[in-house]
Amino acid sequence: MHHRIALLLSAALPLGFAQDTVSYDYDSYGENDPEGTPFQTFMSNGDVKPPQMHINSNQSGLAPGYVFLGIDGEPTSEQNFPTIFDMSEERMGTLVWTGNYTEPFDFRAQTYQGQPVLTFWSGDLLGGFGHGSYYVLNQSYMEVAHFSPVGFVNEGDIHEFVITSDDTALVPIYHPVPVDLTSVGGDSDAWIYESTFQEINIETGELVFQWNASTHVGFNESFNSLSDVGTEDSPWDFFHINSIEKDINGDFLVSARVMDCIYKISGDDGHIIWRLHGQQSDFDVEETAYFSRQHDARWVDEQQTRMTLFDNGPRDDVEYSRGLLLAVDQDAMTVRLIQEFTNEAQTFGQYEGSLQAINESDSNTNFFLGYGNQPFFAEFDSNGNILLDAQFGKTNVVNSYRAYKLPWQGKPLTKPDIHFDKDGNMVYFSWNGATDVEEWIVYTANSTNTTRWSNVTSARRTGFETTIDLSELELQTYIRGRAVNGTGGTLGWTRAGDGEQFYDAPDGDDSFTSSSTTSTSSMSSTSAVSPTGTDVTTTSTLGPATSSPGPAISPTGGAAVSVQGFVDVIVGVVVVVGVGIL
């Protein structure tokens, strides 16, 4: 089902869109952005500039959950941040949350110590891998853990961050080591990038398990060329680990991109139990299930009979990237294709990518496909029919390492944001990260010190920002808003504004007696806010970005900053994209 939403352009913001905007017209999508990375801006929070979504197709039957993207590349907005979108029918393509951690990889929701958390890597990209550390945020977007691999401070790699049921983390490390490569035509004093992974107790920092590829895998298994590499200045990336998973038996499933192979590794001593595909496969793999340069290998079921992966390709017979659902028989040692997943454009994602079984306990689950270095994602039913085909950029100047669809409930500790345009008789509300807001109620009073505010109107939340027309209402000196959930419970109050500035005010008394109460629809159009964000009648909660990882400032509180200061900080961030074999 398609929903037409007007694209709102402004001469003041030639590259951005004011308020929640979603594109359904591909020809006009990104036409005013020379990089092909259109983004949105908001009146109530000038600090957040998420990508604008374009919907290629949208059908019924979508699974519940939010879409998680770790924005990478060089977007015009200069915001390479972890970002959550609502892709439900009611709020298709609208922002839920974005925070100011730069270069986030493998951004998703997981469970830690029995609680929902957000997890991701953040650090420096180094051409096919990265050096950084791992973050865990709670439902209020505050850090509850931040760590590096054991013995490799700030040298954790981008490709994986899995929290196990034992509250341990599985993380990879790329680090140079000297080796003898004469067996494959190299030098005796050569260098490789060792692919290591660790299992770490997140709370104590204890190393639980470590595995090194070169100890267990022959150099002759690699498809990666040794020419012009293998020196200390340019080590050979012979294995390229890019996904790790621990099964219920304590063994590990590991994907190695340049081996075209999935390995099952013993959790006892690290020996290789079997190889699936590659140059020394232990399985008979049917031709339709062949894959190359793959990412994100996962078991779908605890019985280990079905596996998903992202097949980057291309190969002679398949010129596009695809998600694969495979039947794996570990007794007969056979692999066959159950289902292939690809979007309408049959996009080729040269590197990165993901395939997720959204509900692993359901044999008829939907599947979610992310195209890695291309800004596309799609949702399918179990038969491979496309239910949603979307993109968050027109070129791969912007991309996301993986894309997930997952449940999440955000409970930010900040106040909601408000912009009051007194001359235009409009008020704008948003709350970065708050998932439970269903309605905004507008109040007015002649004093900011009172708890007796009069309710003058309300509107159902439409997306990240809700706009309400006040032109037909009788207002007192100050206005403010109250965010309520689906049962009418108060979630938070904004500050109070008089059209010139905003004031702290005590939370209102929900038991007030109201007059002139009006229910109204939220507006669908607005003027664009100046990118300098100097309007003092706007409050916002996203703090300054940093080029190195820092605390999640967005919804944790703290002093508001001007958008100009925010932009000044992030202009200096240097981003490396399109390098190596991610």
Coordinates of C-alpha atoms in Angstrom, one line a residue:
M1 CA 0.0 0.0 0.0
H2 CA 1.5 3.3 -1.0
H3 CA 1.0 6.6 0.9
R4 CA 1.8 9.8 -0.8
I5 CA 3.5 12.3 1.4
A6 CA 4.5 15.8 0.2
L7 CA 8.2 16.6 0.0
L8 CA 8.8 19.9 1.7
L9 CA 11.6 22.0 0.1
S10 CA 12.9 25.3 1.2
A11 CA 15.4 27.8 -0.2
A12 CA 16.8 28.1 3.4
L13 CA 17.6 24.4 3.5
P14 CA 18.3 23.3 -0.1
L15 CA 19.6 19.9 1.0
G16 CA 17.3 19.0 3.8
F17 CA 13.6 18.5 4.5
A18 CA 11.6 20.1 7.3
Q19 CA 9.5 17.8 9.5
D20 CA 9.0 14.0 8.8
T21 CA 9.1 13.5 5.1
V22 CA 9.2 10.3 3.1
S23 CA 9.7 10.0 -0.7
Y24 CA 7.6 7.9 -3.0
D25 CA 8.9 9.6 -6.2
Y26 CA 12.3 8.3 -7.1
D27 CA 12.9 10.9 -9.8
S28 CA 12.7 13.7 -7.4
Y29 CA 14.3 11.9 -4.5
G30 CA 17.6 13.6 -3.6
E31 CA 17.4 15.9 -6.6
N32 CA 18.6 18.9 -4.6
D33 CA 21.5 17.0 -2.9
P34 CA 24.5 16.7 -5.2
E35 CA 25.7 13.7 -3.2
G36 CA 22.4 11.8 -3.4
T37 CA 22.1 11.7 0.4
P38 CA 18.9 13.7 1.3
F39 CA 18.2 14.2 4.9
Q40 CA 15.4 15.6 7.2
T41 CA 15.4 18.5 9.6
F42 CA 13.0 19.4 12.3
M43 CA 11.7 22.6 13.9
S44 CA 11.6 21.3 17.5
N45 CA 15.1 19.6 17.4
G46 CA 17.5 21.2 14.9
D47 CA 20.4 18.9 15.9
V48 CA 19.1 15.7 14.4
K49 CA 19.4 15.2 10.6
P50 CA 18.5 11.7 9.7
P51 CA 18.5 10.3 6.2
Q52 CA 15.2 10.7 4.3
M53 CA 13.7 7.4 3.3
H54 CA 12.5 6.5 -0.2
I55 CA 9.9 3.7 -0.4
N56 CA 10.1 1.7 -3.6
S57 CA 7.3 -0.6 -2.6
N58 CA 5.3 -1.3 0.6
Q59 CA 2.8 -4.1 1.2
S60 CA 0.8 -5.4 4.1
G61 CA 2.2 -8.2 6.3
L62 CA 5.2 -6.4 7.7
A63 CA 6.6 -7.8 11.0
P64 CA 6.5 -5.6 14.1
G65 CA 9.7 -3.8 15.1
Y66 CA 11.9 -0.9 14.3
V67 CA 14.7 -0.6 11.7
F68 CA 18.2 -0.2 13.0
L69 CA 20.9 1.4 10.8
G70 CA 24.4 2.4 11.6
I71 CA 24.8 5.3 9.2
D72 CA 28.2 5.3 7.5
G73 CA 29.8 7.1 4.6
E74 CA 29.8 10.8 3.8
P75 CA 26.2 12.0 4.1
T76 CA 25.5 15.6 3.4
S77 CA 24.2 16.0 6.9
E78 CA 27.6 15.0 8.2
Q79 CA 25.9 12.7 10.7
N80 CA 27.3 9.2 10.8
F81 CA 25.3 8.1 13.7
P82 CA 23.3 5.1 15.0
T83 CA 19.7 5.6 13.9
I84 CA 16.4 3.9 14.5
F85 CA 13.4 4.3 12.1
D86 CA 9.8 3.4 12.4
M87 CA 8.7 1.5 9.2
S88 CA 5.2 0.7 10.4
E89 CA 2.3 1.5 8.1
E90 CA 1.2 4.4 10.3
R91 CA 4.6 6.1 10.6
M92 CA 6.4 4.7 7.6
G93 CA 10.0 6.0 7.3
T94 CA 10.0 8.3 10.3
L95 CA 12.8 8.8 12.8
V96 CA 12.7 7.2 16.3
W97 CA 16.1 8.0 17.7
T98 CA 19.6 9.0 16.7
G99 CA 22.7 9.5 18.9
N100 CA 26.0 11.2 18.4
Y101 CA 28.4 8.2 18.2
T102 CA 30.4 8.5 15.0
E103 CA 31.0 5.6 12.6
P104 CA 28.7 3.1 14.3
F105 CA 28.9 -0.5 13.0
D106 CA 26.6 -3.4 13.8
F107 CA 24.1 -1.2 15.5
R108 CA 21.2 -3.2 17.0
A109 CA 19.1 -4.1 20.0
Q110 CA 20.2 -7.1 22.1
T111 CA 19.6 -8.4 25.7
Y112 CA 22.2 -7.8 28.5
Q113 CA 21.7 -8.9 32.1
G114 CA 18.0 -9.6 31.3
Q115 CA 17.4 -6.1 29.9
P116 CA 16.9 -4.6 26.4
V117 CA 20.0 -2.7 25.3
L118 CA 21.5 -1.0 22.3
T119 CA 24.9 -2.2 21.1
F120 CA 27.4 -1.1 18.5
W121 CA 31.1 -0.5 17.6
S122 CA 32.5 3.0 17.2
G123 CA 36.0 4.0 16.2
D124 CA 38.3 4.6 13.2
L125 CA 37.9 2.8 9.8
L126 CA 41.2 1.6 8.5
G127 CA 40.5 0.2 5.0
G128 CA 38.5 -3.1 5.3
F129 CA 38.5 -3.2 9.1
G130 CA 38.6 -0.9 12.0
H131 CA 40.1 0.0 15.4
G132 CA 37.6 1.0 18.1
S133 CA 35.6 -0.2 21.1
Y134 CA 32.1 -1.5 21.9
Y135 CA 29.2 0.3 23.6
V136 CA 26.1 -0.9 25.4
L137 CA 23.3 1.6 26.1
N138 CA 20.2 1.0 28.3
Q139 CA 16.7 2.0 27.4
S140 CA 17.3 5.5 28.6
Y141 CA 20.3 5.7 26.1
M142 CA 22.9 5.8 28.9
E143 CA 26.0 3.8 28.8
V144 CA 26.0 0.7 30.9
A145 CA 29.2 -0.8 29.4
H146 CA 32.1 0.3 27.2
F147 CA 35.0 -2.0 26.5
S148 CA 37.8 -3.1 24.2
P149 CA 39.1 -6.6 23.4
V150 CA 41.4 -8.0 26.1
G151 CA 45.0 -7.0 25.3
F152 CA 43.9 -4.8 22.4
V153 CA 42.8 -1.5 23.8
N154 CA 40.7 0.5 21.2
E155 CA 41.6 -2.2 18.6
G156 CA 38.3 -3.9 18.4
D157 CA 37.1 -4.6 14.9
I158 CA 33.9 -3.4 13.2
H159 CA 32.5 -6.7 11.9
E160 CA 30.8 -8.2 14.9
F161 CA 29.4 -7.5 18.4
V162 CA 27.2 -10.3 19.7
I163 CA 26.0 -10.6 23.3
T164 CA 25.5 -14.3 24.2
S165 CA 23.0 -15.7 26.7
D166 CA 25.8 -15.8 29.2
D167 CA 26.3 -12.0 29.0
T168 CA 29.6 -12.5 27.2
A169 CA 30.5 -10.6 24.1
L170 CA 31.9 -12.0 20.8
V171 CA 34.2 -9.5 19.1
P172 CA 36.8 -9.8 16.3
I173 CA 40.3 -8.2 16.1
Y174 CA 42.5 -7.6 13.1
H175 CA 46.1 -7.2 14.0
P176 CA 49.4 -7.7 12.1
V177 CA 51.7 -10.7 12.9
P178 CA 54.8 -12.0 11.2
V179 CA 54.5 -15.4 9.5
D180 CA 56.3 -17.7 7.0
L181 CA 54.3 -17.6 3.7
T182 CA 56.7 -19.6 1.5
S183 CA 54.1 -22.4 1.4
V184 CA 51.9 -20.1 -0.8
G185 CA 54.7 -18.4 -2.7
G186 CA 55.4 -15.6 -0.2
D187 CA 58.4 -14.6 1.8
S188 CA 59.6 -16.4 5.0
D189 CA 59.5 -13.1 6.9
A190 CA 56.1 -12.0 5.7
W191 CA 53.2 -10.4 7.6
I192 CA 49.5 -11.1 7.7
Y193 CA 46.4 -9.5 9.4
E194 CA 45.5 -12.1 11.9
S195 CA 41.8 -12.7 12.2
T196 CA 41.2 -13.2 15.9
F197 CA 38.0 -13.4 17.9
Q198 CA 37.4 -13.3 21.6
E199 CA 34.6 -14.1 24.0
I200 CA 34.7 -11.6 26.9
N201 CA 32.8 -11.4 30.1
I202 CA 31.4 -7.9 29.7
E203 CA 31.0 -7.1 33.4
T204 CA 34.4 -8.3 34.6
G205 CA 36.5 -8.0 31.4
E206 CA 37.7 -11.6 31.8
L207 CA 38.8 -13.3 28.6
V208 CA 36.7 -16.5 28.2
F209 CA 37.9 -17.8 24.9
Q210 CA 40.2 -16.7 22.1
W211 CA 40.7 -18.1 18.6
N212 CA 43.3 -17.2 15.9
A213 CA 42.6 -18.1 12.3
S214 CA 46.3 -18.8 11.3
T215 CA 46.6 -21.5 14.0
H216 CA 43.8 -23.6 12.5
V217 CA 43.4 -22.6 8.8
G218 CA 45.8 -23.1 6.0
F219 CA 47.0 -20.1 4.0
N220 CA 46.2 -22.1 0.8
E221 CA 42.5 -21.9 1.5
S222 CA 42.4 -18.2 0.8
F223 CA 41.0 -16.6 -2.4
N224 CA 42.6 -13.3 -1.6
S225 CA 45.6 -12.5 -3.7
L226 CA 49.0 -12.3 -2.1
S227 CA 50.5 -10.1 -4.8
D228 CA 51.7 -6.7 -3.6
V229 CA 50.9 -7.4 0.0
G230 CA 52.4 -9.5 2.8
T231 CA 54.8 -6.9 4.1
E232 CA 54.9 -5.2 7.6
D233 CA 53.6 -2.0 5.9
S234 CA 50.9 -3.9 4.0
P235 CA 50.0 -7.2 5.7
W236 CA 48.0 -9.9 3.8
D237 CA 44.4 -10.2 4.9
F238 CA 44.1 -13.9 4.2
F239 CA 41.0 -14.8 6.2
H240 CA 38.8 -11.7 6.9
I241 CA 36.5 -12.8 9.7
N242 CA 33.1 -11.0 9.5
S243 CA 30.6 -12.8 11.6
I244 CA 30.7 -14.9 14.8
E245 CA 27.9 -16.8 16.6
K246 CA 28.0 -19.2 19.6
D247 CA 25.5 -22.1 19.5
I248 CA 23.8 -23.9 22.4
N249 CA 26.6 -26.5 22.5
G250 CA 29.3 -23.9 23.0
D251 CA 30.7 -24.1 19.5
F252 CA 31.1 -21.2 17.1
L253 CA 29.9 -20.4 13.6
V254 CA 32.4 -18.1 11.8
S255 CA 32.2 -16.5 8.4
A256 CA 35.4 -15.8 6.5
R257 CA 34.8 -13.5 3.5
V258 CA 37.9 -14.2 1.4
M259 CA 37.7 -17.9 2.1
D260 CA 34.1 -18.1 0.6
C261 CA 33.6 -20.4 3.6
I262 CA 31.7 -20.8 6.9
Y263 CA 33.5 -22.6 9.7
K264 CA 32.1 -24.5 12.7
I265 CA 34.7 -24.2 15.4
S266 CA 35.0 -26.2 18.6
G267 CA 34.4 -24.2 21.8
D268 CA 36.7 -26.5 23.7
D269 CA 40.0 -26.3 21.8
G270 CA 39.3 -24.3 18.7
H271 CA 39.7 -27.0 16.2
I272 CA 37.7 -26.8 13.0
I273 CA 34.7 -29.2 13.1
W274 CA 33.8 -28.6 9.5
R275 CA 34.0 -26.2 6.6
L276 CA 30.9 -25.3 4.5
H277 CA 31.8 -24.2 1.0
G278 CA 35.2 -22.8 0.1
Q279 CA 38.2 -24.7 -1.3
Q280 CA 38.1 -27.5 1.2
S281 CA 34.4 -27.9 1.9
D282 CA 33.2 -30.9 4.0
F283 CA 29.7 -30.5 2.5
D284 CA 28.1 -31.3 -0.8
V285 CA 26.7 -27.9 -1.6
E286 CA 24.1 -27.8 -4.4
E287 CA 25.0 -25.3 -7.1
T288 CA 22.0 -22.9 -6.4
A289 CA 23.4 -22.6 -2.9
Y290 CA 26.9 -21.5 -3.9
F291 CA 28.0 -18.1 -2.4
S292 CA 31.0 -15.8 -2.5
R293 CA 32.4 -13.0 -0.4
Q294 CA 29.6 -13.6 2.1
H295 CA 28.6 -11.9 5.4
D296 CA 26.5 -12.6 8.4
A297 CA 26.2 -16.4 8.7
R298 CA 23.6 -17.4 11.4
W299 CA 21.8 -20.4 12.6
V300 CA 18.0 -19.9 12.4
D301 CA 17.1 -22.8 14.7
E302 CA 18.8 -24.4 17.7
Q303 CA 18.8 -27.8 15.9
Q304 CA 21.1 -26.2 13.4
T305 CA 19.2 -27.3 10.3
R306 CA 18.7 -23.9 8.7
M307 CA 21.3 -21.1 8.1
T308 CA 21.0 -17.6 6.8
L309 CA 23.8 -15.5 5.2
F310 CA 24.3 -12.6 2.8
D311 CA 25.8 -13.7 -0.5
N312 CA 27.6 -10.6 -1.8
G313 CA 28.8 -12.2 -5.0
P314 CA 28.9 -11.7 -7.9
R315 CA 29.5 -15.0 -9.7
D316 CA 29.2 -15.9 -13.3
D317 CA 25.7 -17.3 -12.8
V318 CA 24.4 -14.7 -10.2
E319 CA 25.3 -11.0 -10.9
Y320 CA 23.6 -9.5 -7.9
S321 CA 23.7 -9.9 -4.1
R322 CA 21.1 -11.9 -2.3
G323 CA 20.1 -13.3 1.0
L324 CA 20.2 -17.1 1.3
L325 CA 18.2 -19.4 3.5
L326 CA 20.0 -22.8 3.5
A327 CA 19.1 -26.3 4.6
V328 CA 22.1 -27.8 6.3
D329 CA 22.2 -31.5 7.0
Q330 CA 25.1 -32.2 9.3
D331 CA 24.6 -36.0 9.1
A332 CA 24.4 -36.3 5.3
M333 CA 26.8 -33.3 5.0
T334 CA 24.6 -31.7 2.3
V335 CA 23.5 -28.1 1.8
R336 CA 20.6 -27.0 -0.4
L337 CA 18.9 -23.7 -1.1
I338 CA 15.5 -23.2 0.6
Q339 CA 14.9 -19.6 -0.4
E340 CA 16.7 -16.7 -2.1
F341 CA 15.9 -13.1 -1.1
T342 CA 16.6 -10.1 -3.4
N343 CA 15.0 -6.6 -3.8
E344 CA 13.3 -5.4 -7.0
A345 CA 16.4 -3.8 -8.4
Q346 CA 18.6 -6.9 -7.7
T347 CA 21.2 -4.7 -6.1
F348 CA 24.8 -5.6 -6.0
G349 CA 26.4 -4.9 -2.6
Q350 CA 30.1 -5.2 -3.1
Y351 CA 30.9 -5.5 0.6
E352 CA 29.1 -5.7 4.0
G353 CA 25.4 -6.8 4.2
S354 CA 23.1 -8.9 6.4
L355 CA 20.1 -11.2 6.4
Q356 CA 17.9 -11.6 9.5
A357 CA 15.2 -14.1 10.3
I358 CA 13.0 -11.6 12.2
N359 CA 11.3 -14.2 14.4
E360 CA 13.5 -17.3 14.6
S361 CA 10.8 -19.3 16.6
D362 CA 8.3 -19.0 13.7
S363 CA 8.9 -21.3 10.7
N364 CA 7.0 -18.8 8.6
T365 CA 8.9 -15.8 9.8
N366 CA 9.6 -12.7 7.7
F367 CA 13.2 -12.0 6.7
F368 CA 15.0 -8.7 6.7
L369 CA 17.8 -7.9 4.2
G370 CA 20.4 -5.1 4.4
Y371 CA 22.6 -4.4 1.4
G372 CA 25.7 -3.2 3.2
N373 CA 27.6 -0.7 1.2
Q374 CA 24.5 0.2 -0.8
P375 CA 21.7 2.2 1.0
F376 CA 19.0 -0.4 0.5
F377 CA 17.0 -2.7 2.8
A378 CA 14.0 -4.9 2.2
E379 CA 11.6 -7.2 4.1
F380 CA 10.2 -10.4 2.7
D381 CA 7.7 -13.1 3.7
S382 CA 9.0 -16.7 4.1
N383 CA 8.4 -17.4 0.4
G384 CA 10.6 -14.5 -0.7
N385 CA 7.8 -12.1 -1.7
I386 CA 8.8 -8.5 -1.2
L387 CA 6.8 -6.7 1.5
L388 CA 9.0 -3.6 1.8
D389 CA 11.7 -2.3 -0.5
A390 CA 13.3 0.9 0.8
Q391 CA 16.4 3.0 0.6
F392 CA 18.0 5.8 2.7
G393 CA 20.1 7.4 0.0
K394 CA 20.3 7.6 -3.7
T395 CA 24.0 6.7 -3.9
N396 CA 26.3 4.6 -1.7
V397 CA 27.9 7.8 -0.4
V398 CA 25.7 6.8 2.6
N399 CA 25.3 3.2 3.7
S400 CA 25.0 0.9 6.7
Y401 CA 27.1 -2.2 7.5
R402 CA 24.1 -4.2 8.5
A403 CA 20.3 -3.5 8.8
Y404 CA 18.1 -5.1 11.4
K405 CA 14.4 -5.1 12.3
L406 CA 14.0 -5.6 16.1
P407 CA 11.7 -4.7 19.0
W408 CA 12.7 -1.7 21.1
Q409 CA 11.2 0.5 23.8
G410 CA 13.0 3.8 24.4
K411 CA 12.6 5.8 27.7
P412 CA 14.8 8.9 27.4
L413 CA 15.6 10.9 30.6
T414 CA 15.4 14.3 28.8
K415 CA 12.4 16.5 28.5
P416 CA 10.5 16.5 25.2
D417 CA 11.5 19.2 22.7
I418 CA 9.3 22.1 21.6
H419 CA 9.4 24.9 19.0
F420 CA 6.8 27.6 19.3
D421 CA 6.3 29.9 16.3
K422 CA 4.2 32.6 17.9
D423 CA 3.8 34.7 14.7
G424 CA 2.7 31.6 12.7
N425 CA 0.6 30.2 15.5
M426 CA 2.2 26.8 15.3
V427 CA 3.8 24.5 17.8
Y428 CA 6.1 21.6 17.1
F429 CA 6.8 18.7 19.4
S430 CA 9.3 15.8 19.3
W431 CA 11.2 13.6 21.8
N432 CA 14.3 11.9 20.5
G433 CA 14.2 8.2 21.4
A434 CA 10.7 8.0 23.1
T435 CA 8.8 5.1 21.6
D436 CA 5.7 5.2 23.7
V437 CA 4.3 8.7 22.9
E438 CA 0.9 8.4 21.2
E439 CA -0.4 11.9 21.7
W440 CA 0.7 15.5 22.4
I441 CA -1.5 17.7 24.5
V442 CA -1.0 21.5 24.4
Y443 CA -1.4 23.6 27.5
T444 CA -1.4 27.4 28.2
A445 CA -1.0 29.5 31.4
N446 CA -0.1 33.0 32.5
S447 CA 2.7 31.9 34.8
T448 CA 5.5 29.4 34.4
N449 CA 5.4 28.6 38.2
T450 CA 2.0 27.2 38.2
T451 CA 1.1 23.5 38.0
R452 CA -2.4 24.3 36.8
W453 CA -2.1 24.5 33.0
S454 CA -5.2 24.7 30.8
N455 CA -5.5 22.1 28.1
V456 CA -6.3 23.9 24.8
T457 CA -5.9 21.1 22.1
S458 CA -4.2 17.8 21.4
A459 CA -3.0 15.8 18.4
R460 CA -2.0 12.2 17.8
R461 CA 1.7 11.7 17.2
T462 CA 2.4 11.4 13.5
G463 CA 6.1 10.6 13.5
F464 CA 9.3 12.1 15.0
E465 CA 7.8 15.6 15.0
T466 CA 4.1 16.5 15.4
T467 CA 2.9 19.9 14.3
I468 CA -0.2 21.6 15.7
D469 CA -2.0 24.7 14.4
L470 CA -2.9 27.1 17.3
S471 CA -4.5 29.8 15.1
E472 CA -8.1 29.2 16.2
L473 CA -7.3 28.9 19.9
E474 CA -7.3 31.5 22.7
L475 CA -3.9 31.3 24.3
Q476 CA -2.5 32.8 27.5
T477 CA 1.1 34.0 27.9
Y478 CA 2.9 30.7 27.9
I479 CA 2.4 27.3 26.2
R480 CA 3.9 23.9 26.7
G481 CA 3.2 20.3 25.8
R482 CA 2.6 17.0 27.6
A483 CA 3.5 13.7 26.0
V484 CA 1.1 10.8 26.8
N485 CA 1.1 7.1 26.1
G486 CA -1.7 5.0 24.6
T487 CA -3.6 4.9 27.9
G488 CA -3.3 8.6 28.6
G489 CA -0.4 8.3 31.1
T490 CA 2.0 11.1 31.3
L491 CA 5.5 10.5 29.9
G492 CA 6.9 14.0 30.1
W493 CA 6.4 17.7 29.9
T494 CA 8.2 20.2 27.7
R495 CA 9.6 23.5 28.9
A496 CA 7.3 26.5 28.7
G497 CA 7.6 29.2 25.9
D498 CA 6.2 32.6 25.2
G499 CA 7.4 32.9 21.6
E500 CA 10.6 34.7 22.6
Q501 CA 12.4 32.1 24.8
F502 CA 11.8 29.0 26.9
Y503 CA 11.6 28.7 30.7
D504 CA 11.9 25.8 33.1
A505 CA 8.6 25.0 34.7
P506 CA 7.3 22.4 37.2
D507 CA 5.5 19.5 35.6
G508 CA 1.8 20.2 35.3
D509 CA -1.0 18.7 37.4
D510 CA -2.8 16.1 35.3
S511 CA -6.0 16.6 37.4
F512 CA -6.6 20.1 36.0
T513 CA -10.0 21.2 34.8
S514 CA -9.7 22.4 31.3
S515 CA -11.5 24.9 29.2
S516 CA -11.7 25.3 25.4
T517 CA -10.3 21.8 24.9
T518 CA -10.0 20.9 21.2
S519 CA -8.8 17.8 19.5
T520 CA -7.0 18.4 16.3
S521 CA -5.1 16.7 13.5
S522 CA -1.4 17.3 13.3
M523 CA -0.3 19.5 10.4
S524 CA 1.4 17.9 7.4
S525 CA 3.4 20.9 6.3
T526 CA 5.7 23.5 7.8
S527 CA 8.4 26.0 6.9
A528 CA 12.0 24.9 7.1
V529 CA 14.1 25.9 10.0
S530 CA 17.4 27.7 9.5
P531 CA 20.3 25.4 9.6
T532 CA 22.0 27.6 12.1
G533 CA 19.4 26.8 14.6
T534 CA 19.7 30.1 16.4
D535 CA 15.9 30.5 17.0
V536 CA 15.7 30.8 20.8
T537 CA 12.2 29.5 20.8
T538 CA 13.4 26.0 20.0
T539 CA 14.7 23.5 22.6
S540 CA 16.8 20.4 21.7
T541 CA 18.5 17.6 23.4
L542 CA 21.2 16.3 21.1
G543 CA 24.6 17.4 22.2
P544 CA 27.8 18.0 20.2
A545 CA 29.2 15.2 18.2
T546 CA 32.8 14.0 18.6
S547 CA 35.1 12.4 16.0
S548 CA 36.1 9.9 18.7
P549 CA 33.6 7.8 20.6
G550 CA 32.0 9.5 23.6
P551 CA 29.0 9.3 25.8
A552 CA 25.5 9.1 24.3
I553 CA 24.6 12.7 24.7
S554 CA 21.3 12.7 22.7
P555 CA 18.7 11.7 25.3
T556 CA 20.7 11.6 28.5
G557 CA 20.2 15.3 29.4
G558 CA 22.7 18.1 29.7
A559 CA 22.7 21.6 28.4
A560 CA 21.2 22.3 25.0
V561 CA 23.6 23.6 22.4
S562 CA 23.0 25.7 19.3
V563 CA 22.9 23.8 16.0
Q564 CA 25.7 26.1 14.7
G565 CA 28.0 24.8 17.4
F566 CA 27.0 21.3 16.6
V567 CA 27.9 21.7 12.9
D568 CA 31.2 23.4 13.7
V569 CA 32.2 20.3 15.7
I570 CA 31.3 17.7 13.1
V571 CA 32.7 19.4 10.1
G572 CA 36.2 18.3 11.1
V573 CA 35.3 14.6 11.2
V574 CA 37.2 12.6 8.6
V575 CA 35.4 9.6 7.2
V576 CA 36.9 6.8 5.1
V577 CA 34.5 5.0 2.8
G578 CA 34.6 2.5 0.0
V579 CA 38.0 1.2 1.0
G580 CA 39.1 -2.4 1.4
I581 CA 37.0 -5.5 1.5
L582 CA 34.5 -5.0 4.3

